[in-house]
Amino acid sequence: MEILSDVVNYLLSLGAAIFVPIIIIIAGLIVRMKLKDAISAGITLGVAFTGMTMLINFMTGAISPAAEAMLKNTGISLPIVDGGWTTMSTISWSWPYAFLMFPLMIVINIIMLVIKKTNTFNADLWNVWGKIFTAVGVVAITGSVPLAFLVAAIQIVFELKTADVHQRRIEELSGIPGVTCTHKMVLFGALMYPIDCLLKKIPAFNKKFDAAALKDKVGIFAENHVLGFILGVIFGLLAQYPVAETLTLAIQCAAALTLFPVITKYFMQALSPISEAVSDFMNKKFKGRTLLVGLDWPFLGGSNEIWLAVIWSVPVTLICAMLLPGNAILPFAGIINIALAVPAYLVTKGNLPRMLILCTLGVPAFLWVGTAFAPFITDLANTTGAVALKAGEMISNSSIDGPVFTYAISQVFDVINGNWIPIIVLFVWVTCYAFYYRALSKENKLAEAKDGNAKAAGE
């Protein structure tokens, strides 16, 4: 058992840029890709992951100090430290049973593929820590390890089913066939969906308005480099930076927004041959069935709408942190909140005005959940020594993936202590999810019927 734990921990310690390409190369060989093509696709995917990580770290390093300066200028003190997702991952992996989540995730995926309850092969095994995080939350309430794994298994099923119904929309938005997103952050879209339905009833918000449409209206001011520069200047002014620092931040933001679409091309270059090989293999082995490849979110990173929503959310998050009743977390490491923008992008199909509204309304959920999770995250950090904290210091994350789902499903058993809030939240989330899932399923069936009619007309 200890040897298995060491092997799993070593593989995962390599990081997504190495681990995921290894999985993709193995999958490519299984579906009869040529060795050189599989290796080339895997290395290209590793390059894409590395490039996206570098850009996000670059952007976070540029904007986070400005965000911190904005808060310092207000004089407001918030006691909970924001450790970001990397700290949460480290703390999660410090749980003694963490390594068992890896085989559980694989077994559930295989069983669901065999019994035809999913068409998604989840290659995003590196993000297994998200399931561990949920399990740790359950243990904090109940002390039961078996119950923790049961809840994590339910999360795995939700992620696979959600990936299935999102694939067509993701292909339409990204242009990459046969790929979907299995990341937990997508689950936040369930709560955004009913709000988006209301927004679409307003004529001004029910028009095509993505980044391309914005460019048509304002011309050069919507070009990535110019827009990034303008946003950087605004951040510099809000942070009360000197002129030189403001201009430096502006160029850094311009560089990031310019390079994001460039990096995404490498995801397409890596994933297209894999997708075609998987499709050909499934057509030969299982007629009429398509296997999807589930991945982390970065292959969507070429969408300008996502980054505009992310940057918009920075000042919104800071304002909410200062004014929101019940918040005690100081947004810092999680200030670049991808987990907020990606579900908004998928729910609205890239409609920018609706995305910005959904992100604005979604920010409080992240802050409240980050605050609520601080005690048990801090206790785990202190118990395991995974993170060094000062006496009395508390730590959490202001951008927990799928915050409402994660809070509700991991804390629902707190009802035994008289806390009914998580079970009420879970009921609301499940209800919204059912409507969202049904809407996506209906959309997919209509698209399939349209494809069938077009094919029949062509014949």
XYZ file of C-alpha atoms in Angstrom:
459
model
C 0.000 0.000 0.000
C 2.825 2.370 0.890
C 4.565 1.619 -2.423
C 1.355 2.432 -4.343
C 1.027 5.673 -2.393
C 4.610 6.632 -3.212
C 4.141 5.877 -6.937
C 0.881 7.854 -7.171
C 2.286 10.780 -5.215
C 5.424 10.834 -7.369
C 3.452 10.849 -10.631
C 1.151 13.606 -9.429
C 4.071 15.619 -8.069
C 5.282 15.977 -11.658
C 2.521 18.516 -12.267
C -0.122 18.817 -14.988
C 2.388 19.825 -17.673
C 4.075 16.413 -17.408
C 1.433 14.124 -15.963
C -1.430 14.941 -18.361
C 0.735 14.568 -21.521
C 1.858 11.142 -20.248
C -1.797 10.118 -19.928
C -2.530 11.496 -23.403
C 0.417 9.627 -24.969
C -0.726 6.361 -23.374
C -4.305 6.976 -24.514
C -3.062 7.780 -28.025
C -1.162 4.495 -28.239
C -4.201 2.572 -26.969
C -6.314 4.005 -29.810
C -3.618 3.019 -32.334
C -1.909 6.352 -32.961
C 1.586 6.134 -34.397
C 4.207 6.402 -31.661
C 5.775 9.551 -33.130
C 2.353 11.237 -33.458
C 1.340 10.335 -29.906
C 4.619 11.612 -28.474
C 4.430 14.788 -30.548
C 0.857 15.460 -29.388
C 1.801 14.797 -25.758
C 4.823 17.090 -25.815
C 2.835 19.828 -27.558
C 0.156 19.535 -24.874
C 2.858 19.838 -22.213
C 4.128 22.974 -23.943
C 0.598 24.389 -23.999
C 0.026 23.684 -20.286
C 3.406 25.190 -19.408
C 2.757 28.267 -21.512
C -0.676 28.818 -19.985
C 0.686 28.351 -16.455
C 3.497 30.812 -17.139
C 1.046 33.399 -18.434
C -1.350 32.981 -15.519
C 1.517 33.262 -13.023
C 2.798 36.297 -14.915
C -0.644 37.908 -14.862
C -1.197 37.046 -11.189
C 2.229 38.446 -10.302
C 1.371 41.691 -12.080
C -2.182 42.221 -10.808
C -2.015 40.805 -7.257
C 0.305 43.523 -5.882
C -1.955 46.166 -7.418
C -5.004 44.510 -5.823
C -3.224 44.371 -2.462
C -2.314 48.053 -2.794
C -5.956 48.925 -3.482
C -7.022 47.183 -0.274
C -4.224 48.761 1.771
C -5.346 52.175 0.602
C -8.739 51.513 2.239
C -7.240 50.542 5.604
C -9.580 47.546 5.922
C -8.266 44.467 7.763
C -9.428 40.955 6.858
C -7.912 38.180 9.036
C -8.057 35.079 6.785
C -5.061 34.605 4.474
C -5.845 33.641 0.871
C -3.496 30.792 -0.023
C -4.861 30.200 -3.525
C -5.485 26.831 -5.151
C -1.859 25.665 -4.883
C -1.974 25.875 -1.098
C -5.336 24.063 -1.042
C -3.843 21.336 -3.213
C -0.848 20.953 -0.878
C -3.104 20.730 2.171
C -5.410 18.226 0.427
C -2.518 15.932 -0.484
C -1.394 15.952 3.141
C -4.510 13.919 4.057
C -3.290 10.373 4.888
C -5.800 8.667 2.536
C -5.353 11.074 -0.364
C -3.604 8.611 -2.709
C -6.655 6.282 -2.694
C -8.692 8.913 -4.537
C -6.652 8.377 -7.669
C -7.681 4.710 -8.280
C -11.252 5.493 -7.189
C -11.511 8.139 -9.907
C -10.160 5.785 -12.589
C -12.384 2.841 -11.568
C -15.560 4.940 -11.547
C -14.701 6.377 -14.968
C -14.079 2.913 -16.460
C -17.290 1.466 -14.988
C -19.366 4.361 -16.324
C -17.784 4.011 -19.770
C -18.468 0.265 -19.856
C -22.122 0.566 -18.782
C -22.572 3.534 -21.150
C -23.401 6.094 -18.470
C -20.746 8.468 -19.787
C -18.846 9.025 -23.008
C -16.061 10.976 -21.320
C -12.605 9.573 -20.661
C -11.229 11.890 -17.995
C -7.577 12.551 -18.798
C -7.467 15.329 -16.196
C -6.350 12.921 -13.485
C -3.946 15.477 -12.043
C -6.871 17.492 -10.650
C -7.900 14.564 -8.456
C -6.980 16.839 -5.544
C -10.363 18.572 -5.984
C -12.087 15.347 -4.935
C -9.662 14.970 -2.030
C -10.528 18.502 -0.904
C -14.215 17.585 -0.791
C -13.450 14.377 1.112
C -11.386 16.275 3.662
C -14.359 18.569 4.231
C -16.605 15.571 4.919
C -14.089 14.072 7.364
C -13.875 17.399 9.180
C -17.613 17.147 9.933
C -18.212 13.419 10.336
C -14.817 11.852 11.035
C -15.847 9.068 8.618
C -13.345 8.156 5.892
C -15.738 5.758 4.017
C -18.400 8.466 3.905
C -15.805 10.923 2.606
C -14.961 8.611 -0.302
C -18.658 8.039 -1.035
C -19.251 11.787 -1.328
C -16.148 12.150 -3.501
C -17.484 9.364 -5.754
C -20.725 11.309 -6.180
C -18.678 14.353 -7.202
C -16.787 12.283 -9.781
C -20.087 11.143 -11.323
C -21.391 14.721 -11.473
C -18.185 15.888 -13.176
C -18.407 13.172 -15.856
C -22.107 13.723 -16.571
C -21.596 17.483 -16.749
C -18.668 17.010 -19.130
C -20.891 14.891 -21.397
C -23.595 17.515 -21.828
C -21.159 20.414 -22.220
C -19.123 18.902 -25.048
C -21.101 20.257 -28.012
C -21.176 23.754 -26.565
C -17.461 23.579 -25.784
C -16.684 22.414 -29.320
C -18.781 25.256 -30.729
C -16.928 27.811 -28.602
C -13.381 26.429 -28.803
C -13.378 24.851 -32.253
C -11.749 21.701 -30.820
C -13.740 18.523 -31.555
C -14.073 15.554 -29.215
C -12.836 17.420 -26.126
C -14.726 18.513 -23.028
C -13.995 19.921 -19.574
C -14.149 17.690 -16.495
C -13.035 20.335 -14.013
C -15.233 20.924 -10.957
C -15.397 24.670 -11.654
C -17.955 24.024 -14.405
C -20.488 22.933 -11.746
C -20.913 26.570 -10.674
C -22.766 27.091 -13.960
C -25.834 25.404 -12.460
C -26.519 28.440 -10.263
C -25.697 30.869 -13.060
C -28.139 29.230 -15.474
C -31.479 30.489 -13.998
C -30.057 34.019 -13.700
C -28.899 33.865 -17.314
C -32.381 32.750 -18.364
C -33.797 35.904 -16.773
C -31.151 38.112 -18.376
C -31.934 36.687 -21.822
C -35.485 37.979 -21.459
C -34.092 41.512 -21.559
C -33.712 42.458 -25.267
C -30.459 44.370 -24.725
C -28.817 41.256 -23.260
C -30.189 38.758 -25.769
C -27.968 39.745 -28.674
C -24.671 38.295 -29.835
C -22.049 40.269 -27.965
C -18.745 38.454 -27.635
C -15.233 39.907 -27.899
C -15.494 39.958 -31.699
C -18.717 41.977 -31.539
C -17.059 44.365 -29.092
C -14.225 44.827 -31.571
C -16.709 45.692 -34.330
C -18.221 48.402 -32.131
C -15.136 50.059 -30.658
C -12.460 49.059 -33.150
C -8.852 49.171 -32.019
C -9.892 49.748 -28.389
C -11.081 46.104 -28.261
C -7.829 44.730 -29.680
C -6.221 42.471 -27.082
C -3.055 44.514 -26.663
C -4.849 47.886 -26.493
C -7.597 46.638 -24.185
C -5.026 45.013 -21.901
C -3.048 48.259 -21.797
C -6.152 50.280 -20.894
C -7.133 47.865 -18.135
C -3.585 47.924 -16.759
C -3.641 51.725 -16.605
C -6.954 51.599 -14.728
C -5.532 49.115 -12.195
C -2.426 51.240 -11.749
C -4.497 54.339 -11.050
C -6.714 52.496 -8.545
C -3.608 51.189 -6.784
C -2.190 54.756 -6.742
C 0.961 53.584 -8.524
C 3.527 56.087 -9.829
C 3.434 56.730 -13.589
C 6.298 54.330 -14.390
C 4.750 51.439 -12.424
C 1.338 52.124 -13.947
C 2.723 51.961 -17.483
C 4.691 48.799 -16.635
C 1.514 47.134 -15.342
C -0.322 48.283 -18.478
C 2.258 46.652 -20.770
C 2.196 43.470 -18.662
C -1.601 43.241 -18.979
C -1.337 43.941 -22.715
C 1.237 41.167 -23.090
C -0.890 38.654 -21.192
C -4.071 39.322 -23.177
C -2.127 39.203 -26.439
C -0.424 35.889 -25.691
C -3.351 33.890 -24.258
C -4.890 33.147 -27.700
C -1.430 32.249 -29.040
C -0.940 29.588 -26.353
C -4.397 28.138 -26.981
C -3.408 27.306 -30.564
C -0.993 24.742 -29.135
C -3.848 23.058 -27.271
C -5.682 22.738 -30.585
C -2.546 21.466 -32.294
C -2.062 18.798 -29.602
C -5.676 17.741 -29.107
C -6.971 17.573 -32.677
C -4.982 14.437 -33.688
C -5.826 12.764 -30.373
C -9.502 13.556 -30.858
C -9.496 12.154 -34.400
C -7.686 8.964 -33.322
C -10.097 8.404 -30.422
C -13.087 8.986 -32.719
C -11.794 6.524 -35.346
C -11.065 3.908 -32.674
C -14.527 4.192 -31.122
C -16.231 4.003 -34.518
C -14.431 0.731 -35.188
C -15.003 -0.782 -31.751
C -18.383 0.691 -30.833
C -20.456 1.744 -33.804
C -22.421 4.908 -33.242
C -20.618 5.848 -30.020
C -18.234 8.765 -29.595
C -15.625 8.887 -26.846
C -14.803 12.334 -25.469
C -11.526 13.405 -23.874
C -12.032 15.282 -20.603
C -9.440 17.933 -19.738
C -8.693 20.798 -17.389
C -9.973 24.248 -18.417
C -6.810 25.803 -20.061
C -7.685 24.665 -23.598
C -10.469 27.278 -23.387
C -7.933 29.961 -22.503
C -7.852 31.473 -25.988
C -11.288 32.993 -25.405
C -10.886 36.721 -24.837
C -14.246 36.787 -23.066
C -12.853 34.662 -20.229
C -9.953 37.027 -19.584
C -12.088 40.144 -19.798
C -14.415 38.603 -17.219
C -11.448 37.613 -15.022
C -10.023 41.138 -15.062
C -13.474 42.643 -14.461
C -13.862 40.379 -11.431
C -10.703 41.669 -9.724
C -12.072 45.071 -8.614
C -15.512 43.532 -8.021
C -13.934 40.972 -5.678
C -11.978 43.654 -3.831
C -15.071 45.818 -3.342
C -17.104 42.819 -2.165
C -14.331 41.767 0.219
C -14.488 45.196 1.846
C -18.280 45.535 1.996
C -19.741 42.009 2.064
C -21.255 41.057 5.447
C -19.858 37.766 6.702
C -16.641 37.896 4.667
C -13.338 37.630 6.520
C -10.956 36.551 3.737
C -8.458 38.903 2.116
C -8.410 38.079 -1.637
C -4.864 37.761 -2.846
C -3.530 34.472 -4.257
C -6.960 33.643 -5.711
C -7.648 37.103 -7.123
C -7.327 35.823 -10.721
C -10.521 33.792 -10.450
C -10.755 31.470 -13.456
C -13.334 29.347 -11.603
C -15.757 32.262 -11.846
C -15.235 33.207 -15.487
C -15.196 29.770 -17.164
C -18.690 28.653 -16.037
C -20.061 32.091 -16.951
C -18.500 31.697 -20.407
C -20.098 28.284 -20.941
C -23.519 29.269 -19.609
C -23.781 32.416 -21.755
C -21.933 31.036 -24.814
C -19.520 33.939 -24.506
C -22.065 36.766 -24.250
C -19.862 39.362 -22.582
C -22.443 41.624 -20.856
C -24.217 38.616 -19.319
C -20.870 37.109 -18.311
C -19.894 40.274 -16.436
C -23.228 40.350 -14.611
C -23.006 36.667 -13.665
C -19.433 37.114 -12.447
C -20.445 40.125 -10.362
C -23.298 38.199 -8.756
C -21.104 35.128 -8.284
C -18.252 36.785 -6.373
C -19.975 36.700 -2.934
C -20.362 32.909 -3.134
C -16.584 32.497 -3.418
C -15.876 34.845 -0.514
C -18.490 33.325 1.776
C -17.369 29.760 1.070
C -13.717 30.733 1.477
C -14.587 32.227 4.864
C -16.701 29.228 5.917
C -13.943 26.738 5.020
C -11.166 28.592 6.849
C -11.473 26.794 10.223
C -11.176 23.224 8.932
C -8.532 24.129 6.306
C -6.487 25.830 9.019
C -6.868 22.854 11.366
C -5.701 20.442 8.655
C -2.751 22.667 7.789
C -1.701 22.839 11.430
C -2.260 19.118 12.061
C -0.285 17.908 9.058
C 2.272 20.704 8.941
C 1.599 21.031 5.186
C 1.634 24.818 5.482
C 3.496 26.841 8.112
C 1.127 29.267 9.831
C 1.736 31.809 12.543
C -0.020 31.389 15.886
C -3.690 32.289 15.470
C -3.379 32.747 11.704
C -6.144 31.300 9.495
C -5.873 30.263 5.840
C -8.357 29.530 3.047
C -8.927 30.314 -0.647
C -11.011 33.084 -2.202
C -11.492 31.130 -5.454
C -12.490 27.588 -4.431
C -13.636 25.694 -7.541
C -17.388 25.159 -7.702
C -17.778 26.847 -4.299
C -21.501 26.275 -3.754
C -21.391 22.606 -4.763
C -18.192 21.987 -2.764
C -19.594 23.675 0.342
C -22.982 21.976 0.160
C -21.863 18.416 -0.598
C -18.964 18.409 1.881
C -20.744 20.192 4.736
C -24.232 18.702 4.349
C -23.646 16.356 7.293
C -23.234 19.346 9.590
C -26.998 19.056 9.977
C -26.183 16.693 12.888
C -24.802 19.756 14.655
C -27.945 21.758 13.925
C -26.583 23.580 10.859
C -29.263 23.358 8.150
C -27.689 25.850 5.759
C -25.587 23.340 3.733
C -28.546 20.997 3.139
C -30.703 23.908 1.976
C -27.909 25.111 -0.310
C -27.492 21.576 -1.691
C -31.220 21.372 -2.470
C -31.076 24.691 -4.333
C -27.972 23.628 -6.269
C -29.393 20.224 -7.261
C -32.626 21.868 -8.442
C -30.740 24.396 -10.572
C -28.441 21.654 -11.873
C -31.414 19.533 -12.975
C -32.808 22.407 -15.070
C -29.379 23.250 -16.514
C -28.633 19.627 -17.380
C -32.024 19.248 -19.046
C -31.518 22.426 -21.080
C -28.094 21.276 -22.291
C -29.427 17.796 -23.114
C -32.266 19.308 -25.134
C -29.816 21.571 -26.959
C -27.655 18.559 -27.805
C -30.589 16.526 -29.117
C -31.698 19.379 -31.373
C -28.129 19.718 -32.692
C -27.945 15.958 -33.340
C -31.248 16.041 -35.205
C -30.038 18.979 -37.282
C -26.786 17.133 -38.082
C -28.776 14.049 -39.067
C -31.031 16.031 -41.376
C -28.059 17.761 -42.990
C -26.345 14.419 -43.528
C -29.490 12.901 -45.048
C -29.912 15.900 -47.356
C -26.288 15.552 -48.456
C -26.758 11.913 -49.347
